Structures are given as structure tokens and as C-alpha cells.
Coordinates of N, CA and C in Angstrom, one line a residue:
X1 N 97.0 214.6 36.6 CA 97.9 214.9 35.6 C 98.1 213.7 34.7
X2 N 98.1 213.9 33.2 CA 98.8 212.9 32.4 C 99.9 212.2 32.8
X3 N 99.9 211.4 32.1 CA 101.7 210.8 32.4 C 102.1 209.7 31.5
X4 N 103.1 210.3 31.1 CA 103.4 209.2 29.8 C 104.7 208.2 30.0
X5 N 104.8 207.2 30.0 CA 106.5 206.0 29.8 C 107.4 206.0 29.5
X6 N 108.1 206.3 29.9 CA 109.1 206.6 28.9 C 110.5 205.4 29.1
X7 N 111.5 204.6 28.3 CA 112.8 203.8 29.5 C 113.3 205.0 29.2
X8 N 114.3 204.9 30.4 CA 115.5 205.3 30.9 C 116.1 204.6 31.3
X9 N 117.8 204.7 30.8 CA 118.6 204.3 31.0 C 119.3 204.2 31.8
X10 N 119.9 203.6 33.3 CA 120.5 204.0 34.3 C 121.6 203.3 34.3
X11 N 123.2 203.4 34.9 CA 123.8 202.2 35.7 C 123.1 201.5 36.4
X12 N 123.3 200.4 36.2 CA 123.0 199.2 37.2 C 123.6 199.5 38.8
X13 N 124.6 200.3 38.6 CA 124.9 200.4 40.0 C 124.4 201.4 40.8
X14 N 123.4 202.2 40.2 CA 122.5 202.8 41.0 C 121.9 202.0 41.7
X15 N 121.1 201.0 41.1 CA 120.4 200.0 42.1 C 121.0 199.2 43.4
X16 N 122.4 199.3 43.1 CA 123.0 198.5 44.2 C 123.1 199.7 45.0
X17 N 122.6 201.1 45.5 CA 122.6 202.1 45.9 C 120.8 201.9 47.4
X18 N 120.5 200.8 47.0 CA 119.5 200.8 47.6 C 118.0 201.6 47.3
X19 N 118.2 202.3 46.2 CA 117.6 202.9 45.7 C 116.1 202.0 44.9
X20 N 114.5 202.5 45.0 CA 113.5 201.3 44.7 C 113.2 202.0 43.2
X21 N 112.6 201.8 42.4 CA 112.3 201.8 41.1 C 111.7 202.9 41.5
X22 N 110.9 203.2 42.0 CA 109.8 204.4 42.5 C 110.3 205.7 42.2
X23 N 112.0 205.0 43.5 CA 112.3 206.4 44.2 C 113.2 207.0 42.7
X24 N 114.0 206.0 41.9 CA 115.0 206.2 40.6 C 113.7 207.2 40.1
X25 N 112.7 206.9 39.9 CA 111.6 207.7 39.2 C 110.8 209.0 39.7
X26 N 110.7 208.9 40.6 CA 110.6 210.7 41.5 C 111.8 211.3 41.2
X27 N 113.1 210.8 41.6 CA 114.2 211.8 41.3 C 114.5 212.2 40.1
X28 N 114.3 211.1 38.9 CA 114.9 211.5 37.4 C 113.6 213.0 36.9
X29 N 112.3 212.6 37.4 CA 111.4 213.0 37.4 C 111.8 214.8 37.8
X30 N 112.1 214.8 39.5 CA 112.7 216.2 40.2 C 113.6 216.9 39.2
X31 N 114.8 215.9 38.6 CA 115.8 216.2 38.4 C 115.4 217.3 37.1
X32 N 114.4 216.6 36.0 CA 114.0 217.4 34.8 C 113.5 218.6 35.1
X33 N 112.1 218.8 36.2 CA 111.8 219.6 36.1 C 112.6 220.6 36.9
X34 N 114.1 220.9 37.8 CA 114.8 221.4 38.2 C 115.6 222.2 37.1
X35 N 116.1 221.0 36.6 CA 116.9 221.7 35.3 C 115.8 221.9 34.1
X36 N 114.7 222.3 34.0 CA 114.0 223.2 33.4 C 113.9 224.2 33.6
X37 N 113.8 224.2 34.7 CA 113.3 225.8 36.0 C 114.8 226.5 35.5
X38 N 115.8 225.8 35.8 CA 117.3 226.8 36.3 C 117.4 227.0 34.4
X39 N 117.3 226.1 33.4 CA 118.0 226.8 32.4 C 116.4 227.5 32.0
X40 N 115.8 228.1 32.6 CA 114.6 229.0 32.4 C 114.0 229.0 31.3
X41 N 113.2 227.4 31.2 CA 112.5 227.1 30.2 C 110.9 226.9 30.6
X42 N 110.8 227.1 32.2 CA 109.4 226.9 32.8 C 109.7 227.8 33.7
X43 N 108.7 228.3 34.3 CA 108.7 229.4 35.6 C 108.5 228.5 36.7
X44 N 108.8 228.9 38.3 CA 108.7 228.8 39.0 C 107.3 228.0 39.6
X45 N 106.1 228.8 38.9 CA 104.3 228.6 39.1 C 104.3 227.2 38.1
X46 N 105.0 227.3 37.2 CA 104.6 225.9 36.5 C 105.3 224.9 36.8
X47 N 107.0 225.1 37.5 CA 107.5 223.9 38.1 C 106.5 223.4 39.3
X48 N 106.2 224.2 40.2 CA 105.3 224.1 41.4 C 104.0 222.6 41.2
X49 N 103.7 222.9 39.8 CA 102.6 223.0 39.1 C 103.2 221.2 39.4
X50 N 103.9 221.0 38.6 CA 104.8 220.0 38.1 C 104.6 218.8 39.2
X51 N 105.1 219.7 40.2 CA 105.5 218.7 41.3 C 103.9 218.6 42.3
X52 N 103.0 219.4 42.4 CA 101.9 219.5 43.2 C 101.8 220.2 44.3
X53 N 102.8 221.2 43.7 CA 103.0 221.7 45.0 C 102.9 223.8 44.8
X54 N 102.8 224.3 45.5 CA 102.7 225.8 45.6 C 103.7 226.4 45.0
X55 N 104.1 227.3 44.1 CA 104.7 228.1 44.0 C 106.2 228.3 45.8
X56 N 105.7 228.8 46.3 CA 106.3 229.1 47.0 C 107.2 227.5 47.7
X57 N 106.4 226.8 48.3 CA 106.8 225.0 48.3 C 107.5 224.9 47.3
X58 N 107.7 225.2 46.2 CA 108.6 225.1 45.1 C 110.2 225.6 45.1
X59 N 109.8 226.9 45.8 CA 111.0 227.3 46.3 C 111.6 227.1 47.1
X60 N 111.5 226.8 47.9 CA 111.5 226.4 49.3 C 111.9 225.1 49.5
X61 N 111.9 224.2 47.8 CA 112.5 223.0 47.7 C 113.6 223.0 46.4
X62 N 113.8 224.2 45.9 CA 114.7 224.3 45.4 C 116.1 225.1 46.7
X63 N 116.0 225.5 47.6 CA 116.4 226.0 48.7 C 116.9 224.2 49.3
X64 N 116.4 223.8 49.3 CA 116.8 222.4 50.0 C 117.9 221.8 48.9
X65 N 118.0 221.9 47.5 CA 118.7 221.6 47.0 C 119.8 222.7 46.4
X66 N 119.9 223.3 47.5 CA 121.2 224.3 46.9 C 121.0 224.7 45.8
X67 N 119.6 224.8 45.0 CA 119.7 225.8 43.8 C 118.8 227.1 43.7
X68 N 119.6 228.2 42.8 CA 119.2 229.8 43.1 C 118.0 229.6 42.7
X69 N 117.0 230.5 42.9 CA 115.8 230.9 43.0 C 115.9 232.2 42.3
X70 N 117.0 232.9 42.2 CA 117.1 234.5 41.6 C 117.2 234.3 40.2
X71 N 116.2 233.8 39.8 CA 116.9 233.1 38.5 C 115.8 233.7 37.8
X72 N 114.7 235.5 37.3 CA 113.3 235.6 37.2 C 113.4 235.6 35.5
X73 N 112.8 234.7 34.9 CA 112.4 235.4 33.3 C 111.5 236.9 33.5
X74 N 111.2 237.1 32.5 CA 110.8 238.3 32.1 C 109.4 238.2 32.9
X75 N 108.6 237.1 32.7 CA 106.9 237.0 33.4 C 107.4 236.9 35.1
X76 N 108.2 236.4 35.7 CA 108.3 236.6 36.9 C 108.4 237.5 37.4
X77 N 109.5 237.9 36.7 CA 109.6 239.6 37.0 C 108.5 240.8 37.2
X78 N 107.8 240.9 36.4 CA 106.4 241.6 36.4 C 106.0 240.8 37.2
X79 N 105.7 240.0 37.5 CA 104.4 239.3 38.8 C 105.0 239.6 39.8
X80 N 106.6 239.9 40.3 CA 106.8 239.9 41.4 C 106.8 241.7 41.8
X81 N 107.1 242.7 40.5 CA 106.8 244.0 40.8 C 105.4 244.2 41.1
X82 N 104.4 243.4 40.5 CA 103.0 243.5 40.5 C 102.7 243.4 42.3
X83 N 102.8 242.1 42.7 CA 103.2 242.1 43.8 C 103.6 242.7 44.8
X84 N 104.5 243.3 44.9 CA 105.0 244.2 45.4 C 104.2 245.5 45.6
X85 N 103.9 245.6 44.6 CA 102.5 246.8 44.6 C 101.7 246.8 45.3
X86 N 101.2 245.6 45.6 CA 100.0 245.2 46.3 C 100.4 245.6 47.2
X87 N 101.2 245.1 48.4 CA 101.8 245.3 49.7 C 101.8 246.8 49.7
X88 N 102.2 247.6 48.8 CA 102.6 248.9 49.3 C 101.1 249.4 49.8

């Protein structure tokens, strides 16, 4: 995947949090593509996507952070009736 530089701006007293440069950067990182997912500007398959991880691993880690998953745009929606289909 690409990846581009960007600063950010933090308190300094995050750092005194014990927190390493890495980890401030995985979370700010989490944190975007989370609040993309919930104000439903990316789907679920493309957050997944985001982080390297499965669709479902995606949920499954939004579930770890206490955030809803019932959250389907319109394309979710159809893939998951689609789905559903299949099983019957």
C-alpha cells in the first residue's frame, strides 16, 4: 500500500503516556479509518482493506472498540441480502 507523511500535531503529554512514535501512528492511523467507517464514508470491505485485514477481522475489531457495526450503507446492504441468499 502507498503511504504518504503527513505532521500531526499532538500534546506533548501524550508522550509522557509512554506511548512510542509507532504506536501515536497506528492509533491516529485506526482512529481515521474508524471514524470513516462510523460517519459512513468507507464500507466495512474497504476499512478491512485499510487495516490488512478481512472484512469480518474488521468487525470483529470494531466490536473490541465498542463501536456499532449496524451501521450498513446502501452497498452493504445488498451484499448482505445477497448473501443471505446464498445460505438459503
Amino acid at each position: 500500500m502507498l503511504e504518504t507523511t503527513l505532521n500531526v500535531r499532538i500534546p506533548s503529554d501524550l508522550l509522557g503516556l509512554g506511548l512510542s512514535q509507532e504506536e501515536i501512528q497506528r492509533r491516529v492511523s485506526e482512529w481515521l479509518v474508524f471514524s470513516l467507517f462510523s460517519e459512513g464514508k468507507i464500507s466495512s470491505g474497504k476499512a478491512g482493506k485499510l487495516f490488512g485485514v478481512s472484512r469480518l477481522e474488521f468487525i470483529k475489531l470494531l466490536q473490541t472498540r465498542g463501536i456499532s457495526f449496524i451501521n450498513f450503507t446502501e452497498d452493504e446492504l445488498n451484499e448482505e441480502l445477497e448473501a443471505s441468499k446464498k445460505i438459503r
